[in-house]
PDB file of C-alpha atoms in Angstrom:
ATOM      1  CA  MET A   6     -47.773  11.724 245.660  1.00  0.00           C
ATOM      2  CA  THR A   7     -48.877   8.122 246.109  1.00  0.00           C
ATOM      3  CA  PRO A   8     -47.290   5.714 248.559  1.00  0.00           C
ATOM      4  CA  ALA A   9     -44.858   3.054 247.424  1.00  0.00           C
ATOM      5  CA  HIS A  10     -46.273   0.135 245.412  1.00  0.00           C
ATOM      6  CA  GLY A  11     -49.561   2.020 244.887  1.00  0.00           C
ATOM      7  CA  ILE A  12     -50.955   0.781 248.189  1.00  0.00           C
ATOM      8  CA  ARG A  13     -53.775   2.807 249.659  1.00  0.00           C
ATOM      9  CA  PRO A  14     -52.683   4.167 253.082  1.00  0.00           C
ATOM     10  CA  ARG A  15     -54.286   2.416 256.036  1.00  0.00           C
ATOM     11  CA  PRO A  16     -55.234   4.375 259.119  1.00  0.00           C
ATOM     12  CA  ALA A  17     -52.897   4.013 262.083  1.00  0.00           C
ATOM     13  CA  PRO A  18     -54.318   2.821 265.401  1.00  0.00           C
ATOM     14  CA  ALA A  19     -55.689   5.623 267.544  1.00  0.00           C
ATOM     15  CA  PRO A  20     -53.204   6.527 270.295  1.00  0.00           C
ATOM     16  CA  ASP A  21     -54.156   5.944 273.925  1.00  0.00           C
ATOM     17  CA  ALA A  22     -53.373   8.438 276.695  1.00  0.00           C
ATOM     18  CA  HIS A  23     -49.964   6.900 277.336  1.00  0.00           C
ATOM     19  CA  THR A  24     -48.756   7.051 273.748  1.00  0.00           C
ATOM     20  CA  SER A  25     -50.398  10.445 273.257  1.00  0.00           C
ATOM     21  CA  ALA A  26     -48.175  11.817 276.025  1.00  0.00           C
ATOM     22  CA  THR A  27     -45.139  10.653 274.048  1.00  0.00           C
ATOM     23  CA  LEU A  28     -46.419  12.154 270.800  1.00  0.00           C
ATOM     24  CA  ASP A  29     -47.225  15.433 272.552  1.00  0.00           C
ATOM     25  CA  LYS A  30     -43.495  15.982 273.079  1.00  0.00           C
ATOM     26  CA  ALA A  31     -43.377  17.041 269.425  1.00  0.00           C
ATOM     27  CA  ARG A  32     -44.499  20.481 270.618  1.00  0.00           C
ATOM     28  CA  THR A  33     -41.118  21.044 272.281  1.00  0.00           C
ATOM     29  CA  GLU A  34     -39.063  20.424 269.138  1.00  0.00           C
ATOM     30  CA  ASN A  35     -37.263  23.210 267.264  1.00  0.00           C
ATOM     31  CA  PHE A  36     -39.212  22.422 264.094  1.00  0.00           C
ATOM     32  CA  PRO A  37     -42.750  21.306 263.162  1.00  0.00           C
ATOM     33  CA  VAL A  38     -43.003  17.520 263.135  1.00  0.00           C
ATOM     34  CA  ALA A  39     -46.203  16.887 261.131  1.00  0.00           C
ATOM     35  CA  PRO A  40     -47.840  20.235 260.251  1.00  0.00           C
ATOM     36  CA  ALA A  41     -51.476  20.354 259.196  1.00  0.00           C
ATOM     37  CA  PHE A  42     -50.760  21.560 255.649  1.00  0.00           C
ATOM     38  CA  LEU A  43     -49.321  18.166 254.680  1.00  0.00           C
ATOM     39  CA  PRO A  44     -51.374  15.366 253.086  1.00  0.00           C
ATOM     40  CA  ARG A  45     -52.947  13.045 255.649  1.00  0.00           C
ATOM     41  CA  ALA A  46     -50.778  10.077 254.646  1.00  0.00           C
ATOM     42  CA  TRP A  47     -47.615  12.111 255.188  1.00  0.00           C
ATOM     43  CA  ARG A  48     -48.837  13.459 258.535  1.00  0.00           C
ATOM     44  CA  ASP A  49     -49.679   9.978 259.760  1.00  0.00           C
ATOM     45  CA  GLY A  50     -46.318   8.690 258.602  1.00  0.00           C
ATOM     46  CA  LEU A  51     -44.313  11.513 260.161  1.00  0.00           C
ATOM     47  CA  THR A  52     -46.238  11.199 263.425  1.00  0.00           C
ATOM     48  CA  ALA A  53     -45.586   7.453 263.570  1.00  0.00           C
ATOM     49  CA  VAL A  54     -41.875   7.929 262.851  1.00  0.00           C
ATOM     50  CA  TYR A  55     -41.656  10.681 265.460  1.00  0.00           C
ATOM     51  CA  GLY A  56     -43.411   8.495 268.044  1.00  0.00           C
ATOM     52  CA  TYR A  57     -40.907   5.715 267.440  1.00  0.00           C
ATOM     53  CA  ALA A  58     -37.890   8.039 267.543  1.00  0.00           C
ATOM     54  CA  ARG A  59     -39.169   9.730 270.706  1.00  0.00           C
ATOM     55  CA  LEU A  60     -39.699   6.368 272.397  1.00  0.00           C
ATOM     56  CA  VAL A  61     -36.164   5.251 271.520  1.00  0.00           C
ATOM     57  CA  ASP A  62     -34.699   8.474 272.923  1.00  0.00           C
ATOM     58  CA  ASP A  63     -36.853   8.334 276.052  1.00  0.00           C
ATOM     59  CA  ILE A  64     -35.616   4.806 276.736  1.00  0.00           C
ATOM     60  CA  GLY A  65     -32.001   5.786 276.119  1.00  0.00           C
ATOM     61  CA  ASP A  66     -32.267   8.923 278.268  1.00  0.00           C
ATOM     62  CA  GLY A  67     -34.254   7.330 281.097  1.00  0.00           C
ATOM     63  CA  ASP A  68     -37.189   9.670 280.420  1.00  0.00           C
ATOM     64  CA  LEU A  69     -40.008   7.131 280.265  1.00  0.00           C
ATOM     65  CA  ALA A  70     -43.189   7.792 282.182  1.00  0.00           C
ATOM     66  CA  PRO A  71     -43.081   6.302 285.694  1.00  0.00           C
ATOM     67  CA  GLY A  72     -44.835   3.040 286.437  1.00  0.00           C
ATOM     68  CA  GLY A  73     -43.100   0.773 283.937  1.00  0.00           C
ATOM     69  CA  ARG A  74     -45.919   0.724 281.387  1.00  0.00           C
ATOM     70  CA  ASP A  75     -43.535   0.864 278.421  1.00  0.00           C
ATOM     71  CA  ALA A  76     -41.604  -2.105 279.802  1.00  0.00           C
ATOM     72  CA  ALA A  77     -44.810  -4.074 280.196  1.00  0.00           C
ATOM     73  CA  LEU A  78     -45.908  -3.162 276.670  1.00  0.00           C
ATOM     74  CA  LEU A  79     -42.595  -4.518 275.365  1.00  0.00           C
ATOM     75  CA  GLY A  80     -43.076  -7.793 277.242  1.00  0.00           C
ATOM     76  CA  LEU A  81     -40.750  -7.049 280.163  1.00  0.00           C
ATOM     77  CA  ASP A  82     -41.337  -6.848 283.884  1.00  0.00           C
ATOM     78  CA  PRO A  83     -42.285  -3.225 284.719  1.00  0.00           C
ATOM     79  CA  ALA A  84     -39.287  -3.162 287.063  1.00  0.00           C
ATOM     80  CA  ALA A  85     -37.053  -3.461 283.979  1.00  0.00           C
ATOM     81  CA  ALA A  86     -38.016   0.033 282.826  1.00  0.00           C
ATOM     82  CA  ASP A  87     -34.791   1.419 284.308  1.00  0.00           C
ATOM     83  CA  ASP A  88     -32.640  -1.227 282.623  1.00  0.00           C
ATOM     84  CA  ARG A  89     -31.915   0.770 279.477  1.00  0.00           C
ATOM     85  CA  PRO A  90     -29.938  -1.911 277.572  1.00  0.00           C
ATOM     86  CA  ALA A  91     -32.679  -4.483 278.236  1.00  0.00           C
ATOM     87  CA  MET A  92     -35.348  -2.001 277.147  1.00  0.00           C
ATOM     88  CA  LEU A  93     -33.476  -1.196 273.941  1.00  0.00           C
ATOM     89  CA  ASP A  94     -33.099  -4.912 273.224  1.00  0.00           C
ATOM     90  CA  ALA A  95     -36.830  -5.424 273.767  1.00  0.00           C
ATOM     91  CA  LEU A  96     -37.598  -2.462 271.536  1.00  0.00           C
ATOM     92  CA  GLU A  97     -35.405  -3.886 268.776  1.00  0.00           C
ATOM     93  CA  ALA A  98     -37.244  -7.197 269.057  1.00  0.00           C
ATOM     94  CA  ASP A  99     -40.555  -5.344 268.689  1.00  0.00           C
ATOM     95  CA  LEU A 100     -39.174  -3.419 265.719  1.00  0.00           C
ATOM     96  CA  ARG A 101     -38.381  -6.749 264.045  1.00  0.00           C
ATOM     97  CA  ARG A 102     -42.089  -7.552 264.393  1.00  0.00           C
ATOM     98  CA  VAL A 103     -42.916  -4.356 262.500  1.00  0.00           C
ATOM     99  CA  PHE A 104     -41.051  -5.737 259.496  1.00  0.00           C
ATOM    100  CA  GLY A 105     -42.095  -9.355 259.947  1.00  0.00           C
ATOM    101  CA  ALA A 106     -45.161 -11.139 258.666  1.00  0.00           C
ATOM    102  CA  GLY A 107     -45.967 -12.972 261.875  1.00  0.00           C
ATOM    103  CA  THR A 108     -46.619 -11.713 265.394  1.00  0.00           C
ATOM    104  CA  PRO A 109     -47.721  -8.062 265.450  1.00  0.00           C
ATOM    105  CA  PRO A 110     -45.735  -5.479 267.442  1.00  0.00           C
ATOM    106  CA  ARG A 111     -46.539  -5.233 271.147  1.00  0.00           C
ATOM    107  CA  HIS A 112     -46.011  -1.522 271.759  1.00  0.00           C
ATOM    108  CA  PRO A 113     -48.760   0.776 270.382  1.00  0.00           C
ATOM    109  CA  LEU A 114     -46.213   3.195 268.933  1.00  0.00           C
ATOM    110  CA  LEU A 115     -44.669   0.372 266.918  1.00  0.00           C
ATOM    111  CA  ALA A 116     -48.090  -0.981 265.977  1.00  0.00           C
ATOM    112  CA  ALA A 117     -48.801   2.476 264.520  1.00  0.00           C
ATOM    113  CA  LEU A 118     -45.521   2.292 262.619  1.00  0.00           C
ATOM    114  CA  ARG A 119     -46.276  -1.025 260.905  1.00  0.00           C
ATOM    115  CA  PRO A 120     -48.791   0.228 258.280  1.00  0.00           C
ATOM    116  CA  VAL A 121     -46.553   3.211 257.556  1.00  0.00           C
ATOM    117  CA  VAL A 122     -43.577   0.939 256.899  1.00  0.00           C
ATOM    118  CA  ARG A 123     -45.600  -1.273 254.604  1.00  0.00           C
ATOM    119  CA  ASP A 124     -47.377   1.502 252.713  1.00  0.00           C
ATOM    120  CA  HIS A 125     -44.178   3.440 252.011  1.00  0.00           C
ATOM    121  CA  GLY A 126     -41.748   0.559 251.551  1.00  0.00           C
ATOM    122  CA  LEU A 127     -39.455   1.681 254.386  1.00  0.00           C
ATOM    123  CA  THR A 128     -36.482  -0.471 255.387  1.00  0.00           C
ATOM    124  CA  PRO A 129     -35.320  -1.407 258.899  1.00  0.00           C
ATOM    125  CA  GLU A 130     -31.887   0.239 258.714  1.00  0.00           C
ATOM    126  CA  PRO A 131     -32.792   3.819 259.738  1.00  0.00           C
ATOM    127  CA  PHE A 132     -34.908   2.577 262.639  1.00  0.00           C
ATOM    128  CA  LEU A 133     -32.142   0.252 263.833  1.00  0.00           C
ATOM    129  CA  ALA A 134     -29.602   3.073 263.636  1.00  0.00           C
ATOM    130  CA  LEU A 135     -31.639   5.124 266.124  1.00  0.00           C
ATOM    131  CA  ILE A 136     -31.555   2.229 268.591  1.00  0.00           C
ATOM    132  CA  GLU A 137     -27.811   1.845 268.058  1.00  0.00           C
ATOM    133  CA  ALA A 138     -27.277   5.550 268.791  1.00  0.00           C
ATOM    134  CA  ASN A 139     -29.015   5.137 272.122  1.00  0.00           C
ATOM    135  CA  ARG A 140     -27.013   2.019 272.885  1.00  0.00           C
ATOM    136  CA  GLN A 141     -23.913   4.120 272.263  1.00  0.00           C
ATOM    137  CA  ASP A 142     -25.219   6.702 274.740  1.00  0.00           C
ATOM    138  CA  GLN A 143     -25.113   4.043 277.460  1.00  0.00           C
ATOM    139  CA  HIS A 144     -21.341   3.613 277.247  1.00  0.00           C
ATOM    140  CA  THR A 145     -19.976   6.651 275.395  1.00  0.00           C
ATOM    141  CA  THR A 146     -20.425   9.897 277.290  1.00  0.00           C
ATOM    142  CA  ARG A 147     -17.618  11.999 275.803  1.00  0.00           C
ATOM    143  CA  TYR A 148     -16.467  12.608 272.219  1.00  0.00           C
ATOM    144  CA  ALA A 149     -12.794  13.192 271.545  1.00  0.00           C
ATOM    145  CA  THR A 150     -13.078  14.826 268.145  1.00  0.00           C
ATOM    146  CA  TYR A 151     -15.583  16.570 265.921  1.00  0.00           C
ATOM    147  CA  GLY A 152     -15.315  13.606 263.559  1.00  0.00           C
ATOM    148  CA  ASP A 153     -16.395  11.283 266.374  1.00  0.00           C
ATOM    149  CA  LEU A 154     -19.417  13.490 266.993  1.00  0.00           C
ATOM    150  CA  LEU A 155     -20.333  13.442 263.295  1.00  0.00           C
ATOM    151  CA  ALA A 156     -20.191   9.641 263.355  1.00  0.00           C
ATOM    152  CA  TYR A 157     -22.613   9.652 266.284  1.00  0.00           C
ATOM    153  CA  CYS A 158     -24.957  11.995 264.389  1.00  0.00           C
ATOM    154  CA  GLU A 159     -24.890   9.534 261.488  1.00  0.00           C
ATOM    155  CA  LEU A 160     -26.731   7.149 263.824  1.00  0.00           C
ATOM    156  CA  SER A 161     -28.736   9.532 265.991  1.00  0.00           C
ATOM    157  CA  ALA A 162     -29.979  12.174 263.541  1.00  0.00           C
ATOM    158  CA  ASN A 163     -29.431  11.432 259.869  1.00  0.00           C
ATOM    159  CA  PRO A 164     -31.777   8.399 259.757  1.00  0.00           C
ATOM    160  CA  VAL A 165     -34.728  10.696 260.546  1.00  0.00           C
ATOM    161  CA  GLY A 166     -34.157  12.821 257.460  1.00  0.00           C
ATOM    162  CA  ARG A 167     -33.745   9.722 255.344  1.00  0.00           C
ATOM    163  CA  LEU A 168     -37.074   8.447 256.644  1.00  0.00           C
ATOM    164  CA  VAL A 169     -38.754  11.739 255.698  1.00  0.00           C
ATOM    165  CA  LEU A 170     -37.445  11.372 252.151  1.00  0.00           C
ATOM    166  CA  GLY A 171     -38.589   7.759 252.122  1.00  0.00           C
ATOM    167  CA  LEU A 172     -42.062   8.645 253.352  1.00  0.00           C
ATOM    168  CA  THR A 173     -42.466  11.266 250.642  1.00  0.00           C
ATOM    169  CA  GLY A 174     -40.951   9.178 247.872  1.00  0.00           C
ATOM    170  CA  THR A 175     -38.279  11.773 247.095  1.00  0.00           C
ATOM    171  CA  ALA A 176     -34.999  10.102 248.089  1.00  0.00           C
ATOM    172  CA  THR A 177     -32.026  10.499 245.734  1.00  0.00           C
ATOM    173  CA  PRO A 178     -28.315  10.286 246.605  1.00  0.00           C
ATOM    174  CA  GLU A 179     -27.932  14.068 246.388  1.00  0.00           C
ATOM    175  CA  ARG A 180     -31.005  14.739 248.526  1.00  0.00           C
ATOM    176  CA  ILE A 181     -29.828  12.231 251.102  1.00  0.00           C
ATOM    177  CA  ARG A 182     -26.467  14.004 251.290  1.00  0.00           C
ATOM    178  CA  ARG A 183     -28.150  17.383 251.808  1.00  0.00           C
ATOM    179  CA  SER A 184     -30.598  15.903 254.302  1.00  0.00           C
ATOM    180  CA  ASP A 185     -27.756  14.396 256.311  1.00  0.00           C
ATOM    181  CA  ALA A 186     -26.144  17.845 256.581  1.00  0.00           C
ATOM    182  CA  ILE A 187     -29.382  19.389 257.871  1.00  0.00           C
ATOM    183  CA  CYS A 188     -30.044  16.585 260.352  1.00  0.00           C
ATOM    184  CA  THR A 189     -26.510  16.655 261.720  1.00  0.00           C
ATOM    185  CA  ALA A 190     -26.811  20.419 262.127  1.00  0.00           C
ATOM    186  CA  LEU A 191     -30.097  20.047 264.007  1.00  0.00           C
ATOM    187  CA  GLN A 192     -28.514  17.480 266.323  1.00  0.00           C
ATOM    188  CA  ILE A 193     -25.568  19.777 267.059  1.00  0.00           C
ATOM    189  CA  VAL A 194     -27.952  22.670 267.744  1.00  0.00           C
ATOM    190  CA  GLU A 195     -29.896  20.504 270.188  1.00  0.00           C
ATOM    191  CA  HIS A 196     -26.655  19.545 271.914  1.00  0.00           C
ATOM    192  CA  LEU A 197     -25.757  23.219 272.276  1.00  0.00           C
ATOM    193  CA  GLN A 198     -29.151  24.042 273.750  1.00  0.00           C
ATOM    194  CA  ASP A 199     -28.895  21.134 276.191  1.00  0.00           C
ATOM    195  CA  VAL A 200     -25.294  21.421 277.443  1.00  0.00           C
ATOM    196  CA  ALA A 201     -26.388  21.785 281.069  1.00  0.00           C
ATOM    197  CA  GLU A 202     -29.035  19.054 280.906  1.00  0.00           C
ATOM    198  CA  ASP A 203     -26.666  16.647 279.169  1.00  0.00           C
ATOM    199  CA  LEU A 204     -23.988  17.274 281.799  1.00  0.00           C
ATOM    200  CA  ARG A 205     -26.486  16.331 284.509  1.00  0.00           C
ATOM    201  CA  ARG A 206     -26.803  13.012 282.640  1.00  0.00           C
ATOM    202  CA  ASP A 207     -22.989  12.768 282.659  1.00  0.00           C
ATOM    203  CA  ARG A 208     -22.815  13.376 278.912  1.00  0.00           C
ATOM    204  CA  ILE A 209     -20.855  15.981 276.970  1.00  0.00           C
ATOM    205  CA  TYR A 210     -21.380  16.357 273.245  1.00  0.00           C
ATOM    206  CA  LEU A 211     -18.861  19.184 272.856  1.00  0.00           C
ATOM    207  CA  PRO A 212     -15.725  17.630 271.295  1.00  0.00           C
ATOM    208  CA  ALA A 213     -12.896  17.312 273.812  1.00  0.00           C
ATOM    209  CA  GLU A 214     -10.402  18.677 271.286  1.00  0.00           C
ATOM    210  CA  ASP A 215     -12.474  21.866 271.006  1.00  0.00           C
ATOM    211  CA  MET A 216     -12.829  22.158 274.768  1.00  0.00           C
ATOM    212  CA  ARG A 217      -9.039  22.086 275.064  1.00  0.00           C
ATOM    213  CA  ARG A 218      -8.654  24.615 272.269  1.00  0.00           C
ATOM    214  CA  PHE A 219     -10.988  27.078 273.998  1.00  0.00           C
ATOM    215  CA  ARG A 220      -9.669  26.216 277.474  1.00  0.00           C
ATOM    216  CA  VAL A 221     -13.029  24.951 278.718  1.00  0.00           C
ATOM    217  CA  THR A 222     -13.207  22.406 281.544  1.00  0.00           C
ATOM    218  CA  GLU A 223     -16.106  20.272 282.662  1.00  0.00           C
ATOM    219  CA  ALA A 224     -16.317  22.450 285.765  1.00  0.00           C
ATOM    220  CA  ASP A 225     -16.881  25.445 283.491  1.00  0.00           C
ATOM    221  CA  LEU A 226     -19.867  23.670 281.948  1.00  0.00           C
ATOM    222  CA  ALA A 227     -21.338  23.070 285.407  1.00  0.00           C
ATOM    223  CA  ALA A 228     -21.395  26.791 286.259  1.00  0.00           C
ATOM    224  CA  PRO A 229     -24.756  28.600 286.430  1.00  0.00           C
ATOM    225  CA  THR A 230     -23.732  30.939 283.605  1.00  0.00           C
ATOM    226  CA  ALA A 231     -21.128  30.694 280.887  1.00  0.00           C
ATOM    227  CA  GLY A 232     -17.804  32.494 281.028  1.00  0.00           C
ATOM    228  CA  ALA A 233     -16.048  33.929 278.005  1.00  0.00           C
ATOM    229  CA  CYS A 234     -14.314  30.673 277.115  1.00  0.00           C
ATOM    230  CA  VAL A 235     -17.535  28.642 277.138  1.00  0.00           C
ATOM    231  CA  ARG A 236     -19.299  31.297 275.062  1.00  0.00           C
ATOM    232  CA  SER A 237     -16.497  31.218 272.493  1.00  0.00           C
ATOM    233  CA  LEU A 238     -16.698  27.431 272.322  1.00  0.00           C
ATOM    234  CA  VAL A 239     -20.473  27.472 271.844  1.00  0.00           C
ATOM    235  CA  ALA A 240     -20.132  30.151 269.156  1.00  0.00           C
ATOM    236  CA  HIS A 241     -17.589  27.961 267.357  1.00  0.00           C
ATOM    237  CA  GLU A 242     -19.879  24.919 267.376  1.00  0.00           C
ATOM    238  CA  ALA A 243     -22.855  27.071 266.362  1.00  0.00           C
ATOM    239  CA  ALA A 244     -20.903  28.306 263.336  1.00  0.00           C
ATOM    240  CA  ARG A 245     -20.256  24.701 262.350  1.00  0.00           C
ATOM    241  CA  ALA A 246     -23.972  23.947 262.607  1.00  0.00           C
ATOM    242  CA  ARG A 247     -24.807  26.976 260.481  1.00  0.00           C
ATOM    243  CA  ASP A 248     -22.337  25.840 257.811  1.00  0.00           C
ATOM    244  CA  LEU A 249     -24.042  22.448 257.749  1.00  0.00           C
ATOM    245  CA  LEU A 250     -27.447  24.092 257.387  1.00  0.00           C
ATOM    246  CA  ASP A 251     -26.097  26.137 254.494  1.00  0.00           C
ATOM    247  CA  GLU A 252     -24.793  22.938 252.910  1.00  0.00           C
ATOM    248  CA  GLY A 253     -28.177  21.283 253.273  1.00  0.00           C
ATOM    249  CA  THR A 254     -30.410  24.199 252.263  1.00  0.00           C
ATOM    250  CA  PRO A 255     -30.388  23.345 248.511  1.00  0.00           C
ATOM    251  CA  LEU A 256     -32.463  20.305 249.483  1.00  0.00           C
ATOM    252  CA  VAL A 257     -35.385  22.678 250.047  1.00  0.00           C
ATOM    253  CA  GLY A 258     -35.082  24.045 246.518  1.00  0.00           C
ATOM    254  CA  SER A 259     -34.914  20.569 244.998  1.00  0.00           C
ATOM    255  CA  VAL A 260     -38.531  19.687 245.867  1.00  0.00           C
ATOM    256  CA  ARG A 261     -41.884  21.324 245.245  1.00  0.00           C
ATOM    257  CA  GLY A 262     -45.185  22.027 246.910  1.00  0.00           C
ATOM    258  CA  ARG A 263     -45.897  21.198 250.520  1.00  0.00           C
ATOM    259  CA  LEU A 264     -42.760  19.120 250.930  1.00  0.00           C
ATOM    260  CA  ARG A 265     -40.741  22.254 250.132  1.00  0.00           C
ATOM    261  CA  LEU A 266     -42.517  24.038 252.973  1.00  0.00           C
ATOM    262  CA  LEU A 267     -41.941  21.132 255.377  1.00  0.00           C
ATOM    263  CA  LEU A 268     -38.218  20.995 254.666  1.00  0.00           C
ATOM    264  CA  ALA A 269     -38.006  24.767 254.978  1.00  0.00           C
ATOM    265  CA  GLY A 270     -39.605  24.325 258.402  1.00  0.00           C
ATOM    266  CA  PHE A 271     -36.875  21.892 259.476  1.00  0.00           C
ATOM    267  CA  THR A 272     -34.094  24.107 258.160  1.00  0.00           C
ATOM    268  CA  GLY A 273     -35.647  27.330 259.401  1.00  0.00           C
ATOM    269  CA  GLY A 274     -36.187  25.735 262.810  1.00  0.00           C
ATOM    270  CA  GLY A 275     -32.475  25.062 263.071  1.00  0.00           C
ATOM    271  CA  ARG A 276     -31.630  28.594 261.997  1.00  0.00           C
ATOM    272  CA  ALA A 277     -34.103  30.073 264.478  1.00  0.00           C
ATOM    273  CA  ALA A 278     -32.601  28.010 267.300  1.00  0.00           C
ATOM    274  CA  LEU A 279     -29.120  29.220 266.348  1.00  0.00           C
ATOM    275  CA  ARG A 280     -30.437  32.783 266.370  1.00  0.00           C
ATOM    276  CA  ALA A 281     -31.815  32.224 269.875  1.00  0.00           C
ATOM    277  CA  ILE A 282     -28.430  30.901 271.023  1.00  0.00           C
ATOM    278  CA  SER A 283     -26.712  33.932 269.516  1.00  0.00           C
ATOM    279  CA  ASP A 284     -29.242  36.325 271.062  1.00  0.00           C
ATOM    280  CA  ALA A 285     -28.455  34.741 274.451  1.00  0.00           C
ATOM    281  CA  GLY A 286     -24.818  35.736 273.972  1.00  0.00           C
ATOM    282  CA  PHE A 287     -23.993  32.032 273.493  1.00  0.00           C
ATOM    283  CA  ASP A 288     -24.715  31.477 277.185  1.00  0.00           C
ATOM    284  CA  VAL A 289     -26.589  28.166 277.095  1.00  0.00           C
ATOM    285  CA  LEU A 290     -25.922  27.152 280.700  1.00  0.00           C
ATOM    286  CA  PRO A 291     -28.944  28.784 282.427  1.00  0.00           C
ATOM    287  CA  GLY A 292     -31.270  26.776 280.192  1.00  0.00           C
ATOM    288  CA  PRO A 293     -31.967  26.017 276.533  1.00  0.00           C
ATOM    289  CA  PRO A 294     -32.347  29.210 274.450  1.00  0.00           C
ATOM    290  CA  LYS A 295     -35.545  28.685 272.465  1.00  0.00           C
ATOM    291  CA  PRO A 296     -36.710  30.532 269.338  1.00  0.00           C
ATOM    292  CA  THR A 297     -39.936  32.493 269.359  1.00  0.00           C
ATOM    293  CA  ARG A 298     -42.725  31.594 266.948  1.00  0.00           C
ATOM    294  CA  SER A 299     -42.197  34.857 265.077  1.00  0.00           C
ATOM    295  CA  GLY A 300     -38.489  34.136 264.870  1.00  0.00           C
ATOM    296  CA  LEU A 301     -39.181  30.677 263.495  1.00  0.00           C
ATOM    297  CA  LEU A 302     -41.550  32.047 260.840  1.00  0.00           C
ATOM    298  CA  ARG A 303     -39.002  34.662 259.772  1.00  0.00           C
ATOM    299  CA  GLU A 304     -36.311  32.046 259.327  1.00  0.00           C
ATOM    300  CA  VAL A 305     -38.603  29.697 257.396  1.00  0.00           C
ATOM    301  CA  ALA A 306     -39.550  32.566 255.084  1.00  0.00           C
ATOM    302  CA  ALA A 307     -35.874  33.387 254.586  1.00  0.00           C
ATOM    303  CA  VAL A 308     -35.100  29.771 253.656  1.00  0.00           C
ATOM    304  CA  LEU A 309     -37.943  29.735 251.143  1.00  0.00           C
ATOM    305  CA  ARG A 310     -36.669  32.971 249.584  1.00  0.00           C
ATOM    306  CA  THR A 311     -33.046  31.914 249.343  1.00  0.00           C
ATOM    307  CA  ALA A 312     -33.088  28.136 248.692  1.00  0.00           C
ATOM    308  CA  PRO A 313     -31.982  27.683 245.073  1.00  0.00           C
ATOM    309  CA  ARG A 314     -34.653  26.018 242.975  1.00  0.00           C
ATOM    310  CA  LYS A 315     -33.707  22.971 240.931  1.00  0.00           C
ATOM    311  CA  GLY A 316     -35.719  21.016 238.461  1.00  0.00           C
TER     312      GLY A 316
END
């Protein structure tokens, strides 16, 4: 599949040690980010998008490497690295350079993104949504309803799937709808794995209405292990995530070749993570339940067997 406008892909700048450390975080994800079986142009594009998304999240979560190098790269005083709103503003300004014809981006991860954006005809909106999600994280730390959480996922997760479809030239309204379901599910799964870590950041992504329904308090979430009420709540949210994955799975059957395998990897990764949560008895408080490699491969194979083929 050729890139948009028939432009020959240009190589991205080689990452330095600092940006490589950010890209290396892909190994901790529930799904493969840019597996070797993909065409080089797709791998480069997915890696660049991941690097950007990881940088946005690291700024929003306060997980940047010490020393203030990212602040300096974005044109700020290194001491501003802990000023998350200022860092997000500076990142947005650098993102505007990615899409502009003038001054090149300052940060290497955004410099790597620029040829990808141009070669594949990507638009700014998904990238801006990821920044907006992290801005929301700075002032919204609790979600009253499941609908509120879904609205957050529309900013924090769904743009990534839309970018994958854009990079591969396969976006249609129906595929976007299915992709959104998968991405929202993956975000909910990550929230379930990270309940304890998120609470340490003073964030709770379990809807307050569900916590009341299952008689779960914030003190319950701070315990070293989960009681029966917390386990029931996590099981409820896990079932919702599984339903979303089921809704999105036909996306896998709507494409062919290596893209089919990639999307099965995303979907199977979510299913494997849910299996790990279930195998832990829905006790996510001691630490994130993580799928094994064999478990991931089994789930990917199951998705490939069961995803209905279209076209």
